[in-house]
mmCIF file of C-alpha atoms in Angstrom:
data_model
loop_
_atom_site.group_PDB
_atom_site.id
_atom_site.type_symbol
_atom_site.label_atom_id
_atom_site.label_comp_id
_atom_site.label_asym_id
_atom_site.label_seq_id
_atom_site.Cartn_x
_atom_site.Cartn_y
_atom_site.Cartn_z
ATOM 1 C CA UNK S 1 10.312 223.205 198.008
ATOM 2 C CA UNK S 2 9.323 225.430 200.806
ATOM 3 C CA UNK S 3 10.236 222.761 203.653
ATOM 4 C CA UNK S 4 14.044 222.336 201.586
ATOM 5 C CA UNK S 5 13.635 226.205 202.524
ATOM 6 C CA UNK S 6 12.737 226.183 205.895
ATOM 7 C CA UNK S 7 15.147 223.348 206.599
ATOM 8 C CA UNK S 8 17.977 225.453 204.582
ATOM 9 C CA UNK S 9 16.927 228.404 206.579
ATOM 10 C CA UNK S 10 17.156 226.890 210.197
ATOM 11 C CA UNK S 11 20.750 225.437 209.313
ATOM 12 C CA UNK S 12 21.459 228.696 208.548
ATOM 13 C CA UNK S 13 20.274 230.321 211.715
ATOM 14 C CA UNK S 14 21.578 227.974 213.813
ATOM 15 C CA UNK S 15 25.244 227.656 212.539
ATOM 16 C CA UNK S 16 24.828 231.705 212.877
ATOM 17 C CA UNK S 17 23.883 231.404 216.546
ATOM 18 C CA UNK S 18 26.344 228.322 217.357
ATOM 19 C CA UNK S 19 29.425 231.015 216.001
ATOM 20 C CA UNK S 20 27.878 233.864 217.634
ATOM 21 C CA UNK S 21 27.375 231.973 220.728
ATOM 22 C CA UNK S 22 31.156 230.546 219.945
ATOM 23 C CA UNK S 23 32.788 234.514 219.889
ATOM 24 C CA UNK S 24 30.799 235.073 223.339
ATOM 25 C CA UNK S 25 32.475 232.399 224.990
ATOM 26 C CA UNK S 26 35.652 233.102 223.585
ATOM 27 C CA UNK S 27 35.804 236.831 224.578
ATOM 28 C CA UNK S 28 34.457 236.087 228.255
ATOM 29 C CA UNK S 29 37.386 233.832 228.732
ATOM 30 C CA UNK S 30 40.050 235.325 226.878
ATOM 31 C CA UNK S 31 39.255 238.621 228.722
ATOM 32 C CA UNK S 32 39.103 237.018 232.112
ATOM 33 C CA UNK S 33 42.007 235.066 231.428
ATOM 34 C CA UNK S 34 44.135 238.169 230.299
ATOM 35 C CA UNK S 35 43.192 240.398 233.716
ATOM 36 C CA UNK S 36 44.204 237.229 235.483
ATOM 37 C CA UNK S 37 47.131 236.854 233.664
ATOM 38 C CA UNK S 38 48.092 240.723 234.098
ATOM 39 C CA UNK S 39 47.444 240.024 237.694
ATOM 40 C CA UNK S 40 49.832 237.154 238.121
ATOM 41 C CA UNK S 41 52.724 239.379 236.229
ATOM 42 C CA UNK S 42 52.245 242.073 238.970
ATOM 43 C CA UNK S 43 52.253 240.025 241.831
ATOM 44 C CA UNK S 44 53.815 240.774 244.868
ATOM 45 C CA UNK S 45 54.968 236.965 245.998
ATOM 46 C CA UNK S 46 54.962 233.613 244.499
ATOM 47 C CA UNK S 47 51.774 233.245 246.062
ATOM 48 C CA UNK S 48 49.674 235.645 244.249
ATOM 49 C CA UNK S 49 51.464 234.539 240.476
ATOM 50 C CA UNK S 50 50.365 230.915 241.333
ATOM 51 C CA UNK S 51 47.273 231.887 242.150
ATOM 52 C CA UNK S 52 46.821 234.355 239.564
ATOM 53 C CA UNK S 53 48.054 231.970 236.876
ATOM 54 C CA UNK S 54 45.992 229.184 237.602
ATOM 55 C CA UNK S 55 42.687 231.158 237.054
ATOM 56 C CA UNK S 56 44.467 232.861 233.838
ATOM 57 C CA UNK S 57 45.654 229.128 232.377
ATOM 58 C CA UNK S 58 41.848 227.719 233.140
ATOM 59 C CA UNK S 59 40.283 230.600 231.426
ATOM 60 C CA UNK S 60 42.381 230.851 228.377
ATOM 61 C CA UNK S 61 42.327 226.581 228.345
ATOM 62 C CA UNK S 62 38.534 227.537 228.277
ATOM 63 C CA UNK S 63 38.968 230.475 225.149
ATOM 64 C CA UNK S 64 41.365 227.458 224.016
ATOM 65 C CA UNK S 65 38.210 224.806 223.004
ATOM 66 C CA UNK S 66 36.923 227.046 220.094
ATOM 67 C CA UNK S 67 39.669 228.892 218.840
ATOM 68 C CA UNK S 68 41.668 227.867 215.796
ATOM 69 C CA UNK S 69 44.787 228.674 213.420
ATOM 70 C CA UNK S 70 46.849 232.038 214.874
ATOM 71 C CA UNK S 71 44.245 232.448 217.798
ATOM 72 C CA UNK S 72 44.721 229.073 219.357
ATOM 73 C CA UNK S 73 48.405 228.868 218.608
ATOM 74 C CA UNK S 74 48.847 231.863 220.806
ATOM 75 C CA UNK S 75 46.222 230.496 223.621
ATOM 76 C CA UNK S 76 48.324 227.458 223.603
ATOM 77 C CA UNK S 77 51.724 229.167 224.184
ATOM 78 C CA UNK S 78 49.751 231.285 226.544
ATOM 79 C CA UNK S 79 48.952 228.527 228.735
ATOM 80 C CA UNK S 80 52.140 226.846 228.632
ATOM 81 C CA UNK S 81 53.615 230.214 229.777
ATOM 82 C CA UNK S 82 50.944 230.110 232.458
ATOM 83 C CA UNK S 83 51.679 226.658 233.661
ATOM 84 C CA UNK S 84 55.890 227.789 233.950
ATOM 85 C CA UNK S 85 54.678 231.014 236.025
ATOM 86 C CA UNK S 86 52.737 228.308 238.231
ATOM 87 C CA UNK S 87 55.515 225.482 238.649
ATOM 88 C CA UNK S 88 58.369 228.323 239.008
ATOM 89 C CA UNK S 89 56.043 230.101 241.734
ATOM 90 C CA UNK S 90 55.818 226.910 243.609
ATOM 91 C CA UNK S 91 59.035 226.680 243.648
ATOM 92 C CA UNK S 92 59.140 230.193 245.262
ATOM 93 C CA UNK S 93 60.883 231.065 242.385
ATOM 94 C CA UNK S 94 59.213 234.532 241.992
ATOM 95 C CA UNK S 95 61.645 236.397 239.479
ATOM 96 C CA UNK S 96 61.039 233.598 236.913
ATOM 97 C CA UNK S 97 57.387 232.685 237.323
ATOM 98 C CA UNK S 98 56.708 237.050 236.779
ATOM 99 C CA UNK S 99 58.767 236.624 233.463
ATOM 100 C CA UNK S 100 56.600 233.638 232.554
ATOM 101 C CA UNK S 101 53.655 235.880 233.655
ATOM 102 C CA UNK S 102 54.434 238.404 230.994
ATOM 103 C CA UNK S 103 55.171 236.187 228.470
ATOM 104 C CA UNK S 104 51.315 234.564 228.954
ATOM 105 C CA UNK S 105 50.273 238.015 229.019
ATOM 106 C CA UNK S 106 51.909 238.882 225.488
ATOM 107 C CA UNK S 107 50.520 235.832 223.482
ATOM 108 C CA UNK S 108 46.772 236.319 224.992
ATOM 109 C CA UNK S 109 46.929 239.545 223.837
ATOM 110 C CA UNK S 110 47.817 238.578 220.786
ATOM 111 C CA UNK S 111 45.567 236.140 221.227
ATOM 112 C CA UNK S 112 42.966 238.635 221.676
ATOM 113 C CA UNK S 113 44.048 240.851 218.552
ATOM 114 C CA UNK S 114 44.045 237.659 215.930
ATOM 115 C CA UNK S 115 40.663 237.170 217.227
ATOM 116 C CA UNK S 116 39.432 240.633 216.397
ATOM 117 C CA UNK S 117 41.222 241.080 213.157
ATOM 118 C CA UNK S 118 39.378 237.853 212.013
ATOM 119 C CA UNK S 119 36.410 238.873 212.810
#
């Protein structure tokens, strides 16, 4: 009886650390990915947004992996936001990859708040 307890009681603590460890990563990237993506939507050339964007759509790809329901839907728009801001700013299309800038920003924010109100 006392192993099935200790057994029951390490499952426990490690699905505990797994999620908290889970919510760490998550925050580090969605917060990185949202200054980036803030960045990219303030740019001064086409330049900066693609360069911007890139780091924000590999961070919130990142935030992406654990995320689920509301969160990831918005992390997923998010990036494909982020991945218009980069092919528009190659383009030199600068007007159009900011818009596509602010649109990331908007769904990894929300991102960001359907995170916190489930938690």
């Amino acid at each position: 009886m006392k192993k099935i307890a200790l057994v029951v009681s390490a499952l426990l603590l490690s699905t505990n650390v797994a999620f908290a460890l889970d919510n760490i990563i998550f925050k580090d990237h969605s917060n990185v990915a949202l200054d980036h993506a803030k960045n990219a939507a303030t740019a001064e050339n086409a330049t900066e947004v693609v360069h911007h964007a890139g780091a924000a759509l590999e961070h919130t790809l990142s935030a992406s992996i654990s995320a689920k329901g509301l969160v990831k839907s918005h992390l997923d728009e998010g990036a494909k936001e982020l991945q218009k801001a980069i092919d528009q700013g190659r383009l030199g299309k600068y007007n159009s990859s900011i818009s596509y800038s602010q649109a990331a920003v908007a769904h990894i924010s929300a991102a960001n708040s359907a995170h916190e109100g489930s938690h």
